[in-house]
mmCIF file of C-alpha atoms and ligand atoms in Angstrom:
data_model
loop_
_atom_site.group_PDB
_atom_site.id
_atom_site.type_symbol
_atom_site.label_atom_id
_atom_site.label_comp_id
_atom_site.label_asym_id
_atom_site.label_seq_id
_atom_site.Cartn_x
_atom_site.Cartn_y
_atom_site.Cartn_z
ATOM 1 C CA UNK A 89 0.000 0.000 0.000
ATOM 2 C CA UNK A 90 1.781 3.305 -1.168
ATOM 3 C CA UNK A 91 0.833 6.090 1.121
ATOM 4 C CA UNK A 92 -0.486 8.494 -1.612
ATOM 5 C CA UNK A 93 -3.466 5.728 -2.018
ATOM 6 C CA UNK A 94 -4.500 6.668 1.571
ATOM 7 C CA UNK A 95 -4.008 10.177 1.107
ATOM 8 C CA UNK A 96 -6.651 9.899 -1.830
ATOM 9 C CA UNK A 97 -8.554 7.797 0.504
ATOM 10 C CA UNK A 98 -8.705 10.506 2.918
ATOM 11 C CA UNK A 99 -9.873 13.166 -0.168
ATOM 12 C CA UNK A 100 -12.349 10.241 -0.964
ATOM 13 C CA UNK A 101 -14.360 10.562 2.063
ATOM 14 C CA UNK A 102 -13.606 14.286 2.426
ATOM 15 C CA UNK A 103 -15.961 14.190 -0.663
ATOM 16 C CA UNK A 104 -18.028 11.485 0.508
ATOM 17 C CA UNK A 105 -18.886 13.548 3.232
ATOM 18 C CA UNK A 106 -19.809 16.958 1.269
ATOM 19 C CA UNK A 107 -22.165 14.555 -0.725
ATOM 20 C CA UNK A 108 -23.421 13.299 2.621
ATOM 21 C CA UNK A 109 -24.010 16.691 3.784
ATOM 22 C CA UNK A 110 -25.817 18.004 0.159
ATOM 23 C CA UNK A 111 -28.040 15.011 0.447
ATOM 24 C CA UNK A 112 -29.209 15.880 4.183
ATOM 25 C CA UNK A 113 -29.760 19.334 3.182
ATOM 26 C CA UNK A 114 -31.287 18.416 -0.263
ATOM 27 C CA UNK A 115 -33.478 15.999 2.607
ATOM 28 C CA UNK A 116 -34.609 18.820 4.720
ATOM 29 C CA UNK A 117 -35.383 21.955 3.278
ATOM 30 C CA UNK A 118 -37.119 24.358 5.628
ATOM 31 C CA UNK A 119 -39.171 25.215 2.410
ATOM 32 C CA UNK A 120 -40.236 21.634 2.226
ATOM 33 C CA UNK A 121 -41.357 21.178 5.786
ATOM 34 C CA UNK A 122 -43.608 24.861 5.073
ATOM 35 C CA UNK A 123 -44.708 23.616 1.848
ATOM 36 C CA UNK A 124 -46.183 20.176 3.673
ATOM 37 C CA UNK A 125 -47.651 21.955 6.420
ATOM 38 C CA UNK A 126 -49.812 24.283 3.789
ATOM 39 C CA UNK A 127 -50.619 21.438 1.935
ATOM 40 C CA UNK A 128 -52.304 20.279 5.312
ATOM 41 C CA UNK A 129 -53.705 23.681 5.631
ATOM 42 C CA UNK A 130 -55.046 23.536 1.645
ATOM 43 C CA UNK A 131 -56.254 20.111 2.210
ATOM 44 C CA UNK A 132 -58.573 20.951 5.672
ATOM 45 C CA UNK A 133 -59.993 23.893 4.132
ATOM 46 C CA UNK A 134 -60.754 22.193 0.975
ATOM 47 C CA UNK A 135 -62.628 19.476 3.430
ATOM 48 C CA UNK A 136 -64.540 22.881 5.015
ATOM 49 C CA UNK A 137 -65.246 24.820 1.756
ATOM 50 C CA UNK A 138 -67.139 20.861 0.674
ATOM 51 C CA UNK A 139 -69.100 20.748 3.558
ATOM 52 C CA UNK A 140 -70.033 24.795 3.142
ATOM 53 C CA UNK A 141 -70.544 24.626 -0.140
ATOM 54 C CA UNK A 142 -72.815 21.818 0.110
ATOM 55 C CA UNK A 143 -75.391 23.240 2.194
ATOM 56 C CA UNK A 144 -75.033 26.450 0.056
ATOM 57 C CA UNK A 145 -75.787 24.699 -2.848
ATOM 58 C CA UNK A 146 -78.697 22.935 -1.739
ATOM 59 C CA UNK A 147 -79.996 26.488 -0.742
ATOM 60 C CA UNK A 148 -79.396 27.736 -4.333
ATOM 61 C CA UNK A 149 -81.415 24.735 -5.163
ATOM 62 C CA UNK A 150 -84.476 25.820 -3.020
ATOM 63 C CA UNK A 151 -84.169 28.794 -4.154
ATOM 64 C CA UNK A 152 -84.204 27.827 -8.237
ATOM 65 C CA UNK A 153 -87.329 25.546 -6.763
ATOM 66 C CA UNK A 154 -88.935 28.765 -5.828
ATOM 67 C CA UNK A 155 -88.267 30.924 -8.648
ATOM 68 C CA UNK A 156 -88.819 28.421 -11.185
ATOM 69 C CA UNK A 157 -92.826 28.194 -9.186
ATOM 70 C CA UNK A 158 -92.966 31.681 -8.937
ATOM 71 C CA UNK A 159 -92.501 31.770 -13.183
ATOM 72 C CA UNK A 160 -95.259 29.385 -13.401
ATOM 73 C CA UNK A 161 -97.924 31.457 -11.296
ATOM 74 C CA UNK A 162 -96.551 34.833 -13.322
ATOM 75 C CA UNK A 163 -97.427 33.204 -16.001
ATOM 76 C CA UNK A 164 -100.901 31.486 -14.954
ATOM 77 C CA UNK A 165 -101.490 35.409 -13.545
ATOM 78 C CA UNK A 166 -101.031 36.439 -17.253
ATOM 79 C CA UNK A 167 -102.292 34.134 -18.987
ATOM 80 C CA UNK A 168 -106.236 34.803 -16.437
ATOM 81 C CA UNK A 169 -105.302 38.916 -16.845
ATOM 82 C CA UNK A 170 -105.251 38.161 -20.872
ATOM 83 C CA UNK A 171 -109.001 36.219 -21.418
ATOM 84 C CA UNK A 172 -109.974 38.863 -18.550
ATOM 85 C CA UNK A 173 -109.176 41.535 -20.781
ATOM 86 C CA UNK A 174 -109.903 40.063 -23.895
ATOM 87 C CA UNK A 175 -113.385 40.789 -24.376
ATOM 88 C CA UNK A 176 -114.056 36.797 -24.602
ATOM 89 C CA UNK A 177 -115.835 36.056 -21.576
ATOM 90 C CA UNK A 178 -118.879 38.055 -20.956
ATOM 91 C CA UNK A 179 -120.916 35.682 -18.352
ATOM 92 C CA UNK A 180 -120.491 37.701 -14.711
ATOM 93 C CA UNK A 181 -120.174 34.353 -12.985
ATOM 94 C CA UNK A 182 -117.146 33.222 -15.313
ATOM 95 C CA UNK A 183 -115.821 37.084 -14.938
ATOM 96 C CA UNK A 184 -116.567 36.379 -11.167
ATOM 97 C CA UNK A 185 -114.188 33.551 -11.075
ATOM 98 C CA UNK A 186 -111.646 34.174 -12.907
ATOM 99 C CA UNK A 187 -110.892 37.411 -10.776
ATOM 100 C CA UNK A 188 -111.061 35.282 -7.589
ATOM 101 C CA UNK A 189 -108.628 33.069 -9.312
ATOM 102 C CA UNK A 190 -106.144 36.179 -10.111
ATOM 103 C CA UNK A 191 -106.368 36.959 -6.315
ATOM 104 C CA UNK A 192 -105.789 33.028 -5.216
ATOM 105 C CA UNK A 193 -102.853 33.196 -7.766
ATOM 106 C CA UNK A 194 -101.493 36.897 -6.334
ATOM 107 C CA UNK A 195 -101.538 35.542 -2.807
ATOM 108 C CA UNK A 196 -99.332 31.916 -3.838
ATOM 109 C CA UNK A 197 -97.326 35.047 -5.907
ATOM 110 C CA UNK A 198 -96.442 36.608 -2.423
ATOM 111 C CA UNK A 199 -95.963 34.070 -0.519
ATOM 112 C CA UNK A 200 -93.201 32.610 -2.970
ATOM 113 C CA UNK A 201 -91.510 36.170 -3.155
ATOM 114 C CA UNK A 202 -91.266 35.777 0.953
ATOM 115 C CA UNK A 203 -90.119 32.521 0.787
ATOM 116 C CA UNK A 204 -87.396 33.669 -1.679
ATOM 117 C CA UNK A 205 -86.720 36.427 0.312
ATOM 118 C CA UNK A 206 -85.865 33.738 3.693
ATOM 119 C CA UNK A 207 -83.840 31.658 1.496
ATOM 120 C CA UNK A 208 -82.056 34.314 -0.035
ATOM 121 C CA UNK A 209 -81.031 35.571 3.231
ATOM 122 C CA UNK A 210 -79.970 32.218 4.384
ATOM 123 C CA UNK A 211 -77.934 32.710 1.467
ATOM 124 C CA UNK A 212 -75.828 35.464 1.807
ATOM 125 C CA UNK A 213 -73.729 34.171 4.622
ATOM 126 C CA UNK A 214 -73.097 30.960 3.207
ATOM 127 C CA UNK A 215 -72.121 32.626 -0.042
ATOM 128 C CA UNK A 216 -69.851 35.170 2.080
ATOM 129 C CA UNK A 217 -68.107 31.911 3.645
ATOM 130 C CA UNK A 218 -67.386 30.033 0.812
ATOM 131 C CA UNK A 219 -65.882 33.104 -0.932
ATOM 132 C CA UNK A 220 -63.704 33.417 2.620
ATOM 133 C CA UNK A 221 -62.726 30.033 2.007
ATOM 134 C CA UNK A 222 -61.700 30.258 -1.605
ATOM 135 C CA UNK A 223 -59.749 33.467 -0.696
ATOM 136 C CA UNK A 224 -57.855 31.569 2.008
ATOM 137 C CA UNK A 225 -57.362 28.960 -0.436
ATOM 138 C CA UNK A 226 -55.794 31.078 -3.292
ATOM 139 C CA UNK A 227 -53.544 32.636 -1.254
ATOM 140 C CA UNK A 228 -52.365 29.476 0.352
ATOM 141 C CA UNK A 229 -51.916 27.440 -3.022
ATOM 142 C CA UNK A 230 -50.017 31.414 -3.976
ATOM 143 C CA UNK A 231 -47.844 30.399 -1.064
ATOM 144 C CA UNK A 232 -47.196 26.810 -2.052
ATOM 145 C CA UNK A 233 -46.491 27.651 -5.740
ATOM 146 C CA UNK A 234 -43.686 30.157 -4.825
ATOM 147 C CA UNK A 235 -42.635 27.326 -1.884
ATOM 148 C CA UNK A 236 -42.242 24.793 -4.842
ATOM 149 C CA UNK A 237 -40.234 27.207 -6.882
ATOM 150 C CA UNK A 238 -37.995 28.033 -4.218
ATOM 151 C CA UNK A 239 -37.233 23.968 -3.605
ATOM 152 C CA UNK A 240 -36.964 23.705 -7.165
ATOM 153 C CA UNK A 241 -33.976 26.173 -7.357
ATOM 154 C CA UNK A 242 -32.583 25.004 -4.624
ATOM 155 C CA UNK A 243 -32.479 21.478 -5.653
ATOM 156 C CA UNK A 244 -30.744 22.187 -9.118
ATOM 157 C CA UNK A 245 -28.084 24.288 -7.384
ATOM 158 C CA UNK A 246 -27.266 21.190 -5.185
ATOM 159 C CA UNK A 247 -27.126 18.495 -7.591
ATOM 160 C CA UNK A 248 -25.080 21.212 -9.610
ATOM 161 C CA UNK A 249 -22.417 20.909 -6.559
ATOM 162 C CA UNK A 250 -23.297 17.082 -5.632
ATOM 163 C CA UNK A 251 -22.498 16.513 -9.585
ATOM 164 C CA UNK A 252 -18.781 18.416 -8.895
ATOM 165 C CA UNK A 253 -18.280 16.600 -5.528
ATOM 166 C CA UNK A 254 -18.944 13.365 -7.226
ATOM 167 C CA UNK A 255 -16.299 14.143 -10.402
ATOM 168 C CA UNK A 256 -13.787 15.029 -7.403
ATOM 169 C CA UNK A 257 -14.543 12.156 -5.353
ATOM 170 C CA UNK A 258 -14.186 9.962 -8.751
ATOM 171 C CA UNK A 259 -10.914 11.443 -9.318
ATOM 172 C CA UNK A 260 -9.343 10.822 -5.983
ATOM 173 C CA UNK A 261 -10.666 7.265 -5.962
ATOM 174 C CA UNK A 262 -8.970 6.165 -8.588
ATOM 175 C CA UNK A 263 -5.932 5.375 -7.218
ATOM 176 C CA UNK A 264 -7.597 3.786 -4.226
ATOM 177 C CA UNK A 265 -7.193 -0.228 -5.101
ATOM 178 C CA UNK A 266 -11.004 -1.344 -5.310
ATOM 179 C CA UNK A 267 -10.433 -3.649 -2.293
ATOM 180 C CA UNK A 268 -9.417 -0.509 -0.057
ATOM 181 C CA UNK A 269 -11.980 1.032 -1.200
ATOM 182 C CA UNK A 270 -14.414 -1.909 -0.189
ATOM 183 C CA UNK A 271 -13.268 -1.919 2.811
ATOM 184 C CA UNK A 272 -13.251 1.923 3.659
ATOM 185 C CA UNK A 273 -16.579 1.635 2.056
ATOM 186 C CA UNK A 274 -18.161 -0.649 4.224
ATOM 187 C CA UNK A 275 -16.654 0.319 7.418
ATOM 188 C CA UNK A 276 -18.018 3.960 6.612
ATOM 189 C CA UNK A 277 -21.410 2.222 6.139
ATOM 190 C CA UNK A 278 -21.218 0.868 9.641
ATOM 191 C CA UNK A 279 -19.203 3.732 11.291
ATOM 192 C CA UNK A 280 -21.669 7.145 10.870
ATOM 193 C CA UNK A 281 -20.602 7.529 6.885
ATOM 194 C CA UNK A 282 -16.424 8.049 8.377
ATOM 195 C CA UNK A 283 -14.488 4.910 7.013
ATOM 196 C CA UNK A 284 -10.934 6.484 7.292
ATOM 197 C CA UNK A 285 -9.281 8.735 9.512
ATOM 198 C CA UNK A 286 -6.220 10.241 10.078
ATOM 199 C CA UNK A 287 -3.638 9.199 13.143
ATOM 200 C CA UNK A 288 -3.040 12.752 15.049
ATOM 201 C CA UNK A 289 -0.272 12.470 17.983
ATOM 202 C CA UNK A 290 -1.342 8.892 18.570
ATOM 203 C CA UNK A 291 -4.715 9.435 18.710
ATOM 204 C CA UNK A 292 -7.459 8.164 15.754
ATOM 205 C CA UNK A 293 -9.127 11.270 14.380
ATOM 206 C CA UNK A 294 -12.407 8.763 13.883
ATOM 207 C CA UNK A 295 -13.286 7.993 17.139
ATOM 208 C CA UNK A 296 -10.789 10.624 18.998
ATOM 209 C CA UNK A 297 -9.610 7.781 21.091
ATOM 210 C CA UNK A 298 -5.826 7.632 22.156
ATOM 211 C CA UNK A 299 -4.145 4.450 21.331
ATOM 212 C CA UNK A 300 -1.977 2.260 23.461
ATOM 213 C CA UNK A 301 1.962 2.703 23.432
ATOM 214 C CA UNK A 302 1.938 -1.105 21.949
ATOM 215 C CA UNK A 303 -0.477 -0.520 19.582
ATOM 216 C CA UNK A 304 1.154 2.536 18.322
ATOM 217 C CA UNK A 305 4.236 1.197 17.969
ATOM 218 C CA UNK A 306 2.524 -2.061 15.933
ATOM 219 C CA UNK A 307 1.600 -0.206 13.687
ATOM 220 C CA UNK A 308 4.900 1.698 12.956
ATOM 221 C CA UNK A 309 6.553 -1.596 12.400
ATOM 222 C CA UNK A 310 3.835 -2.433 9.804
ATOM 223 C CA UNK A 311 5.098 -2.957 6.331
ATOM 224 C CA UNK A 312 4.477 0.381 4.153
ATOM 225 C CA UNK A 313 2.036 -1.818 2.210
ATOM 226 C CA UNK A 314 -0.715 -3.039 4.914
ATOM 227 C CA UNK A 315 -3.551 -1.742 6.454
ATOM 228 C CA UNK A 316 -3.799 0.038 9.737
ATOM 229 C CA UNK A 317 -7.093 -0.318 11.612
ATOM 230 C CA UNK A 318 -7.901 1.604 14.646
ATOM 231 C CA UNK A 319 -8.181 -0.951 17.600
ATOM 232 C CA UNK A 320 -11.020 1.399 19.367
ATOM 233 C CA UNK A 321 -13.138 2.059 16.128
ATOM 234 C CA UNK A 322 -12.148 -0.689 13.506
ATOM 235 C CA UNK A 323 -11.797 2.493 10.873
ATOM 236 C CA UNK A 324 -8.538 2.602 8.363
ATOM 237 C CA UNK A 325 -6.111 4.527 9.857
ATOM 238 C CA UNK A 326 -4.238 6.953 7.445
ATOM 239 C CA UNK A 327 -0.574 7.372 9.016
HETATM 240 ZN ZN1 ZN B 248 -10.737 5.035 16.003
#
């Protein structure tokens, strides 16, 4: 083992840990956690403008019911004014009766116009709410959009650097021998994402533990070409 391969290997996971880092940050984006919690928001008041708008439409519907009746006795009104006027009927009696039937149909008239008039103003605040709501709503799906963009931009700018950390780290690696790199690969896996660290004044720069006199001088007797490990933390150490 030639020492500039464990120099590289400590570049390697210098890099490996900037990638680390862009990932967690590319993970956890304040944004994101703002853009779920609207979503939550957008979600319960779409579940409150339903119910609202239910029981406003079924108001609206009453009221068609009533206007659509109150067209129909207009109409009947009309149609009793026009033989009244017409010259047509003649017999009293008939006359008689078809005035009483223009009063009958006036009275149904105002009754509908009052019940239109209760429905209309069980109307208005149901039609004030559900514009509330959709307000709310539009300015809250305003927020998310711009939330969205925001992540977006920030996304591309890391994978822009997490693309140059990766060329770097593929640069160093290469001449780390693949089994090294196994090995510092796997131990990084188990060890918190640090594989290899540096020996500092007897002490592993991993785990920050001092190692024994024996140990120490072990590994100075090692041949140039083998692998130190740190007794305390099992990581390559990188004399
Ligand atoms: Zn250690």
């Amino acid at each position: 083992m030639t020492m500039p391969a464990l120099e590289d290997l400590l570049v390697v996971q210098e890099h490996d840990l900037a990638i680390d880092r862009l990932r967690h940050r590319r993970e956890t984006f304040p944004e994101q956690a703002k853009l779920d919690e609207l979503e939550q928001q957008i979600a319960a008041l779409d579940a409150s403008l339903a119910g609202v708008a239910a029981r406003r439409d079924d108001v609206v519907r009453r009221q068609q019911r009533h206007e659509d009746e109150l067209s129909s006795v207009e109409a009947k009104i009309a149609e009793v004014d026009r033989r009244l006027y017409s010259g047509a009927v003649t017999a009293p009696r008939e006359l008689q009766a078809m005035q009483a039937d223009v009063a009958s149909l006036r009275r149904h008239q105002s009754d509908i116009e009052d019940q239109i008039l209760e429905v209309m103003q069980e109307r208005e605040p149901l039609d004030t709410e559900v514009a509330d709501l959709e307000q709310q709503r539009a300015a809250l799906v305003r927020e998310a959009d711009a939330l969205r963009q925001a992540i977006a931009a920030l996304t591309a700018e890391i994978d822009v650097e997490t693309a140059t950390e990766s060329e770097a780290r593929a640069a160093a690696a290469e001449s780390v021998p693949d089994d090294l790199l196994a090995q510092y690969e796997g131990l990084r896996a188990r060890r918190g994402g640090v594989g290899a660290a540096r020996l500092v004044n007897g002490r592993c720069s991993g785990c920050h533990l001092a190692l024994s006199a024996s140990e120490l001088d072990r590994i100075r007797h090692q041949a140039d070409d083998a692998v130190a490990l740190c007794d305390q933390c099992g990581r390559i150490l990188v004399r």
